[in-house]
Each structure stands twice: as C-alpha cells, then as structure tokens.
GROMACS .gro file of C-alpha atoms in nm:
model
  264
    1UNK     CA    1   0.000   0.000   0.000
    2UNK     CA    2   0.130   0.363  -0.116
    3UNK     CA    3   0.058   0.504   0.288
    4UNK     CA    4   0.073   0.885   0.153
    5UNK     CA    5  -0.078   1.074  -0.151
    6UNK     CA    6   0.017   1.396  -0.314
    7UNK     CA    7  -0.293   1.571  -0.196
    8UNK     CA    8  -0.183   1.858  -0.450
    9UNK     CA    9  -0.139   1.643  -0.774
   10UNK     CA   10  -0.463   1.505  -0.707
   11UNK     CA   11  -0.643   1.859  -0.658
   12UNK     CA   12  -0.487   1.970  -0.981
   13UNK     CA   13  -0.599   1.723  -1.155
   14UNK     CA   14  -0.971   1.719  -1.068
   15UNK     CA   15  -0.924   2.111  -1.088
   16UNK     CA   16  -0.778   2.105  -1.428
   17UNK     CA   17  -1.127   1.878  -1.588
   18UNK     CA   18  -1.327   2.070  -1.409
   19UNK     CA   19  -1.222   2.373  -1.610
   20UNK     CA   20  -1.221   2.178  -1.960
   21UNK     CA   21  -1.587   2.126  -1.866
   22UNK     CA   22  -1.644   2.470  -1.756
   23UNK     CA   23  -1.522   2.602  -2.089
   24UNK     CA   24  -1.764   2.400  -2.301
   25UNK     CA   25  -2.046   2.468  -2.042
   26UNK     CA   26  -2.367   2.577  -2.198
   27UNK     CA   27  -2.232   2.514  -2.539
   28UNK     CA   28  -2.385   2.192  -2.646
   29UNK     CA   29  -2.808   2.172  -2.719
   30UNK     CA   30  -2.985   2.125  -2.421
   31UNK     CA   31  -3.132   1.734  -2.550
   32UNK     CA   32  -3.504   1.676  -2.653
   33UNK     CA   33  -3.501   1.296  -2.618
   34UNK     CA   34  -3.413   1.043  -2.365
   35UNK     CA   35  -3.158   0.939  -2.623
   36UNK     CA   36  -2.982   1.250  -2.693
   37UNK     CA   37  -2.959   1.305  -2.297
   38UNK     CA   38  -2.822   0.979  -2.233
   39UNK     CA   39  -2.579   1.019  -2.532
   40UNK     CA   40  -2.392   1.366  -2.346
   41UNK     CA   41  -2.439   1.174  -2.031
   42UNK     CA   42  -2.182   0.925  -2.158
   43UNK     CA   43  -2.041   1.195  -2.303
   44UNK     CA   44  -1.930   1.327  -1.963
   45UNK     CA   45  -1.854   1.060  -1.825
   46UNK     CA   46  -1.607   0.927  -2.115
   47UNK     CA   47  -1.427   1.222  -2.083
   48UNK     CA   48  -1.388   1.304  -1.750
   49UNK     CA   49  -1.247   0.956  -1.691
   50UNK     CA   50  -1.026   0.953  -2.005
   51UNK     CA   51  -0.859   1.248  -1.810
   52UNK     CA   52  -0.823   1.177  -1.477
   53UNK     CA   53  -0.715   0.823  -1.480
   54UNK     CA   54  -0.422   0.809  -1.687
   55UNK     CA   55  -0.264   1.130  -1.529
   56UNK     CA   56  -0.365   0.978  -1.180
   57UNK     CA   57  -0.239   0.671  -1.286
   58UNK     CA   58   0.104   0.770  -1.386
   59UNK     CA   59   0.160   0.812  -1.037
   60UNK     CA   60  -0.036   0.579  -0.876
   61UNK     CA   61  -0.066   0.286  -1.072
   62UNK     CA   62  -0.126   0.022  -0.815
   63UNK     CA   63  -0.461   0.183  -0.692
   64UNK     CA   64  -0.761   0.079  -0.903
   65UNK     CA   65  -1.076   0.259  -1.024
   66UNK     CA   66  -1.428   0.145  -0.876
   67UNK     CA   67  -1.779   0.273  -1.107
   68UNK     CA   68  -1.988   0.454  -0.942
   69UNK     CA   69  -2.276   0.269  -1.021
   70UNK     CA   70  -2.555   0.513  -0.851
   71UNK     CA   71  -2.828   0.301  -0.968
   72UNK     CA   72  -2.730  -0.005  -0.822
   73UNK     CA   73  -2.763  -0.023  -0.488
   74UNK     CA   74  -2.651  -0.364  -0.433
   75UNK     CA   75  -2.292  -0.200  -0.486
   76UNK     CA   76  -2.366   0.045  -0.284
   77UNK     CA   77  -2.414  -0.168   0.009
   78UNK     CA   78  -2.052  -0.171   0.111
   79UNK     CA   79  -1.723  -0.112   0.042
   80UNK     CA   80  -1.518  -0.281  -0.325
   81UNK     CA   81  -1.334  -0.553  -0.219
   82UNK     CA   82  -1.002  -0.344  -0.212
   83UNK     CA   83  -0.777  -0.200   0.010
   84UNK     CA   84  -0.809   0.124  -0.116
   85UNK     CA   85  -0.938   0.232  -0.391
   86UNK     CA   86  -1.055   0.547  -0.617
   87UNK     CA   87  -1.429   0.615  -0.662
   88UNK     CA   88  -1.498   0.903  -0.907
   89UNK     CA   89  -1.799   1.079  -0.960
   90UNK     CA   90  -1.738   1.228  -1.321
   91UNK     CA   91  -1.996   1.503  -1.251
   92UNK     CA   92  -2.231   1.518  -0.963
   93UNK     CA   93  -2.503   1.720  -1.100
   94UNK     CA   94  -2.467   1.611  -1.460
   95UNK     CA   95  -2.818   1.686  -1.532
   96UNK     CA   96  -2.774   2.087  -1.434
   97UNK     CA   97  -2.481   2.105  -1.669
   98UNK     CA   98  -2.683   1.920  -1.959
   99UNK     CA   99  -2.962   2.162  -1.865
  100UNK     CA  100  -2.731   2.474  -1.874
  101UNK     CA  101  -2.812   2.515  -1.485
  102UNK     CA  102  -2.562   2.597  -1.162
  103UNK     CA  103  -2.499   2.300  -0.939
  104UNK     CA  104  -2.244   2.051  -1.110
  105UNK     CA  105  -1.897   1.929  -0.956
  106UNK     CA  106  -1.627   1.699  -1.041
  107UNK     CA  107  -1.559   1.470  -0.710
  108UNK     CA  108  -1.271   1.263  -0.674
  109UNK     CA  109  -1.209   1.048  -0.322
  110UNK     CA  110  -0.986   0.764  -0.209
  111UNK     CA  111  -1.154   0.457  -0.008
  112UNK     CA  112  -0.877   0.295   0.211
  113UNK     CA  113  -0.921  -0.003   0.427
  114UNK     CA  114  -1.347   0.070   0.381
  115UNK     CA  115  -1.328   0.454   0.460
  116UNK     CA  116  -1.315   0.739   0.236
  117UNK     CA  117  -0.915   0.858   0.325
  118UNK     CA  118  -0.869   1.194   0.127
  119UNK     CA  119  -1.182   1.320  -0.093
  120UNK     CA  120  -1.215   1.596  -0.338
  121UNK     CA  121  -1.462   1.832  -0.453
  122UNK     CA  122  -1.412   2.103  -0.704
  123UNK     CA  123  -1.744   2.360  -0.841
  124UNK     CA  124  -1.609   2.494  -1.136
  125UNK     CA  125  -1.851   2.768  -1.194
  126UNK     CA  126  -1.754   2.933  -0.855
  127UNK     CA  127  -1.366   2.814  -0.870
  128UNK     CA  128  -1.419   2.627  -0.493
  129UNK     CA  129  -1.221   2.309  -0.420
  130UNK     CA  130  -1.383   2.121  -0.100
  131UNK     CA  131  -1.050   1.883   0.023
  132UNK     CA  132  -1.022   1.654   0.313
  133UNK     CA  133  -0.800   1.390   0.463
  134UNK     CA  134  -0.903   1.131   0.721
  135UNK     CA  135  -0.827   1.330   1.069
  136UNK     CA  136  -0.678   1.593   0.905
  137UNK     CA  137  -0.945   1.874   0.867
  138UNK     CA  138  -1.095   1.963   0.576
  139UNK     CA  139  -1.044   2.274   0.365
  140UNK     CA  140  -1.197   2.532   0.117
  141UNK     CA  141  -0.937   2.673  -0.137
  142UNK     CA  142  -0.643   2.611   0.146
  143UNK     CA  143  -0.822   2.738   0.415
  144UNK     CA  144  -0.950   2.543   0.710
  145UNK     CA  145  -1.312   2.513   0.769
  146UNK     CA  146  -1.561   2.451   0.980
  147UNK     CA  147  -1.970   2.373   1.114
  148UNK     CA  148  -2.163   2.686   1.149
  149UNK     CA  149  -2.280   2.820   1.509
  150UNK     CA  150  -2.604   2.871   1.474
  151UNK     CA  151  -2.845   2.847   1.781
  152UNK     CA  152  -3.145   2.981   1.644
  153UNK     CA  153  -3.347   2.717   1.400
  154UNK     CA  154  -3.550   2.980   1.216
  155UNK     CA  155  -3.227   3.120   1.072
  156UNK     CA  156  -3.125   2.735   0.987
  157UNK     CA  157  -3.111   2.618   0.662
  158UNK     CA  158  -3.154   2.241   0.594
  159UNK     CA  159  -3.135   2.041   0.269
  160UNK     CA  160  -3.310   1.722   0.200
  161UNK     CA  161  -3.222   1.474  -0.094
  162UNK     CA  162  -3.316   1.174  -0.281
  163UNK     CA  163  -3.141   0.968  -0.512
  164UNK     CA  164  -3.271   0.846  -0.849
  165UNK     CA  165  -3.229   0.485  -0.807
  166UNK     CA  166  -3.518   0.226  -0.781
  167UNK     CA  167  -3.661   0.254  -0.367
  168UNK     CA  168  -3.583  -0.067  -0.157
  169UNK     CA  169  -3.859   0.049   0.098
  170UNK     CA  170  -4.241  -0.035   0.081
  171UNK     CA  171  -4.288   0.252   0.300
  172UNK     CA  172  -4.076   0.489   0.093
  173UNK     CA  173  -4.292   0.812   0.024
  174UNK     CA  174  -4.467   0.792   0.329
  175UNK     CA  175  -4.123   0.884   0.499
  176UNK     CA  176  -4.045   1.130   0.263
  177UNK     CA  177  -4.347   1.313   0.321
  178UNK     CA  178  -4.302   1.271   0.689
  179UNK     CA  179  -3.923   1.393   0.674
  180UNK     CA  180  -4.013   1.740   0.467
  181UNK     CA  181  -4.282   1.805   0.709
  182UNK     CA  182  -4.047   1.699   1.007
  183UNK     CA  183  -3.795   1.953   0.809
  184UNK     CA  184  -4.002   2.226   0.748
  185UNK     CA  185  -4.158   2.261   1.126
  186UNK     CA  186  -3.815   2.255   1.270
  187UNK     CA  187  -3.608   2.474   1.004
  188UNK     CA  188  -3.652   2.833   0.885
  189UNK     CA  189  -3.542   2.707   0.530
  190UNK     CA  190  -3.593   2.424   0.384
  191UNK     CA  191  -3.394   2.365   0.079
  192UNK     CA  192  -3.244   2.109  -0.245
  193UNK     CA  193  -2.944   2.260  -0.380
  194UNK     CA  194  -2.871   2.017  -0.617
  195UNK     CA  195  -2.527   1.798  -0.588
  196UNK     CA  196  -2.565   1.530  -0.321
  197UNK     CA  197  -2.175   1.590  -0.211
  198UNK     CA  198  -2.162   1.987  -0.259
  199UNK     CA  199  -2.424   2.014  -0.062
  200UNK     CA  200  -2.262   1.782   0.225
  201UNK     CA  201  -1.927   2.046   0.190
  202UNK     CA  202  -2.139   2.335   0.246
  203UNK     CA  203  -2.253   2.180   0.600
  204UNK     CA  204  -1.871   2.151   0.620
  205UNK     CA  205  -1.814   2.510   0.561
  206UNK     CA  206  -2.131   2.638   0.732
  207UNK     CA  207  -2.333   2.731   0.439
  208UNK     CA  208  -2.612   2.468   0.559
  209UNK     CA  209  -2.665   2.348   0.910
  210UNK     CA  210  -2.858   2.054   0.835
  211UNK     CA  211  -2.849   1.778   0.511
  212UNK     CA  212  -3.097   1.487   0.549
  213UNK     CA  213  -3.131   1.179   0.317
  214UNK     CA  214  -3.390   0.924   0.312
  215UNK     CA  215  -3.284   0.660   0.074
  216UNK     CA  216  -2.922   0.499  -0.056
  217UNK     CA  217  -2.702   0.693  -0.196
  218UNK     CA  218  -2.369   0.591  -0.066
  219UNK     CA  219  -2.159   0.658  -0.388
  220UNK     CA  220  -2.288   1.011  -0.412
  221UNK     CA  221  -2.233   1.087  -0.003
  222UNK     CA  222  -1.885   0.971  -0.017
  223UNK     CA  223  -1.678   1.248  -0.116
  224UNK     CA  224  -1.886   1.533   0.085
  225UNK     CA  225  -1.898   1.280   0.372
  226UNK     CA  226  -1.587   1.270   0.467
  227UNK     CA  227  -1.518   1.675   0.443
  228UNK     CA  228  -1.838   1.786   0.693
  229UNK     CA  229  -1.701   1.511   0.949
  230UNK     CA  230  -1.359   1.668   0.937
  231UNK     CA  231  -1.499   2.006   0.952
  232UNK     CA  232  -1.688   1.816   1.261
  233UNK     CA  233  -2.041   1.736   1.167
  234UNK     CA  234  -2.182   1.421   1.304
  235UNK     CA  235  -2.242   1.178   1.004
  236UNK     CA  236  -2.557   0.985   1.161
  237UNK     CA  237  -2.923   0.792   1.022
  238UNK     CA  238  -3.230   0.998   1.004
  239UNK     CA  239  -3.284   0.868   1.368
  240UNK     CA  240  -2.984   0.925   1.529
  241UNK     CA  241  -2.767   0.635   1.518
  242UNK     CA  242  -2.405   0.628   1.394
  243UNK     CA  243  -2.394   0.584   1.030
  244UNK     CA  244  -2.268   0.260   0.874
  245UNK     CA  245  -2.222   0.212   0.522
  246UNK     CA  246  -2.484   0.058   0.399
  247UNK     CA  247  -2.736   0.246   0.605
  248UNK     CA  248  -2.999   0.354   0.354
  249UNK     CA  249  -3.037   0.744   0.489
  250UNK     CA  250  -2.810   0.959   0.626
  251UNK     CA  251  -2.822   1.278   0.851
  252UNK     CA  252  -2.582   1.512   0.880
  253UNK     CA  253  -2.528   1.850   1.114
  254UNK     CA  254  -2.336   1.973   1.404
  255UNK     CA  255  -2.376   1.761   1.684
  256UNK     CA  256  -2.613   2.020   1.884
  257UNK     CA  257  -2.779   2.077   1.572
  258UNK     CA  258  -2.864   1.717   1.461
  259UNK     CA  259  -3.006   1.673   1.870
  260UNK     CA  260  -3.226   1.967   1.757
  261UNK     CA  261  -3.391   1.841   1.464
  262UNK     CA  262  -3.420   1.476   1.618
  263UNK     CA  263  -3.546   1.603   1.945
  264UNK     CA  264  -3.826   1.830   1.779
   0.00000   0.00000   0.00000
C-alpha cells in the first residue's frame, strides 16, 4: 500500500477537468429525447475519466478505479473488495450542466481499508475546491473550515435529498413526506441545492446546518462525507444512530444541531 498521496497532484488534476468542462459549459443543445440526454451523459462521463485516470495513474498505478454505479444499490451496500481504492464521480449534478443550470462538480475520493481517506470536490462555476484527509481537517481553497454556530433554528437552513435509483422500501414516500414536514416545522429554510456531495461540503463550511437523506445513496455521499465530518459534523441515520455504510439514509449537522432536529 502507497501510505501517503500527493494531496496537490490530485487537486490539480480534478481542478484542471473541471475547467475543460467549464469552458464548453452551456455550449452543447440542451437534449429533446431520452436518447440524446443519455448520449452527453456518456459523453461526460467518457471524458472526464479519459482524463483523470491516466494522469492519476502515472503516479499511482497500483490503486484501481471502482464505477460509481448510482443506480445499483446492491454496490452500494458496502465497500469494493479493495484495500483502497478510487471512486470518481465524473460530474455530480450532470443533469444541471446538460440543462445549462448551476450546481455541477467533479468529485474525486480515495476509499482505504473501507473509509473514504482523502476526498475531493471542485465547483467549477464558482472556482471552490472542498479537500479533506481522514483526521486531518478539511479545507476550502487552502483554508480550514468549519460547522456553522447557529443556535437559532429559524435562521437554519436544511437540505433534504433523494437519489434516483429504484426505492428498496415499501414505506418509501410515506417517509419522505413525513421527513419534509419533520424539516419544514423545525427549520426556517428548507432547501435542495442540487449535488448530493456539494451540498454535504457546504454543512462543512457552514453554508447549511442541516443535510438529510432518506434513501441509498452511498456513492454520491462519499466524497462530501468525509469533508463535513472533518470540519466536525456528526455523520448519523435519520434517527440518530451512527452511520454505517450501507445504512440507507443519512443525517448530517453539528452535533447540537442534529439533537435539535431529532429532538423536535
């Protein structure tokens, strides 16, 4: 096992697609069919891994690539069978950028022995790169960052997700509805900002006090994961238990603000 990683190479790298997409953003025809969206889906995809792998590779070429299959949650379930890993989510929020909307990122993180170890986040459209190592703080363009302070819960503003993959849960809109309405009496905002792990680096930076989950989506929390806990949110379920991976919701917040929304 390589036991350090040029956080820096790595950060250039998923800066320097990032930008390549950001200069052909809003440039192609938003698509009309389920084809033509598919088609620039792949499109994406192909090259955003066509960049970053071989120039990762050249210096790490013992550490293999993973899919991140988002619609299969059997993979999602746990951790490749590895001892680390990379996961790569070509573009989280691939449908804003086909749609010529905000809210897309490239995300780039490193699994080691079944944890994320050093993840990546980069929004090209405001030039912010999200970076954290495993208990070494996490970080917004070099600076050090942290939870927000907030007492006050009308000033609060929570997020709640969903992912797009088939629902494992007989029970499943029932405790959406009941979440949003559990949300919405508790918060002063209530909002979706779009990318699951953006929005999970924003609790890290204090942006939002509050994301909440209801269904798997462990490929798509990974990256974001791993910065709000070393900013020093709590990464828990929706009722309060230590997340595991596997669980199929997550909740996370500042401690004293995750005891707020489950106590209410």
């Amino acid at each position: 096992m390589q036991n350090e990683i040029e956080t820096t190479l790595i950060i250039d790298a998923v800066k320097q697609i990032g930008k390549q997409f950001l200069d052909n953003y809003k440039k192609k025809e938003i698509p009309k069919t389920k084809d033509a969206f598919l088609t620039q889906l792949e499109e994406i995809e192909t090259t955003c891994f066509n960049f970053l792998k071989p120039l990762i590779n050249q210096h790490y070429p013992h550490i293999p690539w993973v899919a991140d299959d988002e619609f299969d949650p059997t993979a999602q379930l746990q951790p490749a069978d590895y001892e680390q890993y990379w996961l790569c989510d070509t573009m989280d929020g691939a449908v804003q950028y086909i749609q010529h909307l905000p809210g897309w990122t490239i995300n780039l993180v490193l699994i080691r022995n079944g944890q994320p170890y050093f993840s990546v986040i980069y929004d090209p459209i405001c030039d912010e790169v999200f970076s954290a190592r495993q208990s070494a703080g996490a970080y917004l363009n070099g600076s050090r960052i942290k939870t927000g302070v907030k007492a006050d819960t009308d000033v609060m503003v929570a997020v709640f997700e969903y992912g797009h993959q088939a629902k494992n849960t007989s029970n499943f809109e029932q405790k959406i509805a009941s979440s949003v309405a559990h949300l919405i009496k508790t918060f002063g905002v209530v909002r979706n900002y779009g990318p699951h792990a953006l929005q999970l680096a924003h609790v890290g930076a204090g942006r939002i006090d509050l994301f909440l989950q209801e269904d798997l989506d462990t490929h798509n929390w990974l990256a974001g994961m791993l910065i709000a806990q070393e900013a020093g949110a709590e990464l828990l379920t929706s009722d309060g238990q230590p997340w595991m991976w596997g669980t199929e919701n997550l909740l996370v917040a500042r401690k004293e603000i995750a005891a707020l929304y489950l106590a209410s």
